[in-house]
XYZ file of C-alpha atoms in Angstrom:
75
model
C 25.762 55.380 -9.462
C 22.446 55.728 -10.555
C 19.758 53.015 -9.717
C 20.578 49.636 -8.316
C 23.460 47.711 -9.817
C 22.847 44.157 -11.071
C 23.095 42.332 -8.290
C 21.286 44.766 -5.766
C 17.587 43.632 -5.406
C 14.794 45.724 -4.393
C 13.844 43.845 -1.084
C 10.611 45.887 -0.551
C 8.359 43.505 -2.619
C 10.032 40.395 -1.571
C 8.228 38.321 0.752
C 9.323 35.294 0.256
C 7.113 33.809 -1.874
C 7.396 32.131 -4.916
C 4.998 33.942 -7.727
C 3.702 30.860 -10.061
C 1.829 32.528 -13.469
C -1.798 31.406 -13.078
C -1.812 30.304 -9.302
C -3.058 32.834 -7.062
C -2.777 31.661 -3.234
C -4.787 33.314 -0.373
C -4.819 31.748 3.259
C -7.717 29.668 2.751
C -6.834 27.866 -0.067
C -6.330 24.605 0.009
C -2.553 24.094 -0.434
C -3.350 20.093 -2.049
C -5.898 21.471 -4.781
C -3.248 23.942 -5.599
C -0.627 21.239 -5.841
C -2.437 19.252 -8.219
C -3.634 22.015 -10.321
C -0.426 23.293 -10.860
C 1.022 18.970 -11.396
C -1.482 19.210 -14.056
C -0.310 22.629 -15.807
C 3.335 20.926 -15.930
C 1.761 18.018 -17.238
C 0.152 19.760 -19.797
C 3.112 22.011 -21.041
C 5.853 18.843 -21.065
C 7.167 17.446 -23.936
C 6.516 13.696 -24.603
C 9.599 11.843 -25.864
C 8.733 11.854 -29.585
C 8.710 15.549 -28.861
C 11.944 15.321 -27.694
C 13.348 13.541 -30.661
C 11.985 15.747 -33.058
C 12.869 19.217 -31.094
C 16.768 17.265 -31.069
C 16.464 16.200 -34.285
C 15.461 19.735 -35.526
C 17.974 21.771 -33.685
C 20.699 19.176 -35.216
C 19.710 19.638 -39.153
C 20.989 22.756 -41.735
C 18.994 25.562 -41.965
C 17.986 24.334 -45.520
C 16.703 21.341 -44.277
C 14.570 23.704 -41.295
C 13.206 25.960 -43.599
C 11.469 23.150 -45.585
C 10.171 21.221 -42.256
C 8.712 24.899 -41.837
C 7.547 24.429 -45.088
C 5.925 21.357 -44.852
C 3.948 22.664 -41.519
C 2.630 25.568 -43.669
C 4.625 28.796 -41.644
């Protein structure tokens, strides 16, 4: 068998750290900055609840009734 199989991980690069895009940690950093910057990012990136509604709404209509939404939002 050539490679590693699905389920085989390459345990050379794991450290046991958790990679987050856009945080970079190094041992002085202050872990409670880093918290809040990255409570901020998720704050930035979630949906409100109109959001919601609309995204459930959306997903729920024909695909007539999608293309003209995308229509009406010029794309």
């Amino acid at each position: 068998m050539e490679g590693p199989g699905l389920l085989e991980l390459d345990h050379r690069t794991d450290n046991g750290q958790l990679e987050l895009p856009g945080l970079a940690f190094s041992d002085g950093d202050n872990l409670f900055a880093t918290l809040d910057v990255l409570e901020q990012e998720i704050s930035r990136v979630q949906l409100s609840e109109e959001e919601v509604e609309l995204l459930r709404r959306f997903r729920k209509t024909s695909d007539q009734n999608r293309r003209m939404i995308m229509h009406i939002l010029g794309r």
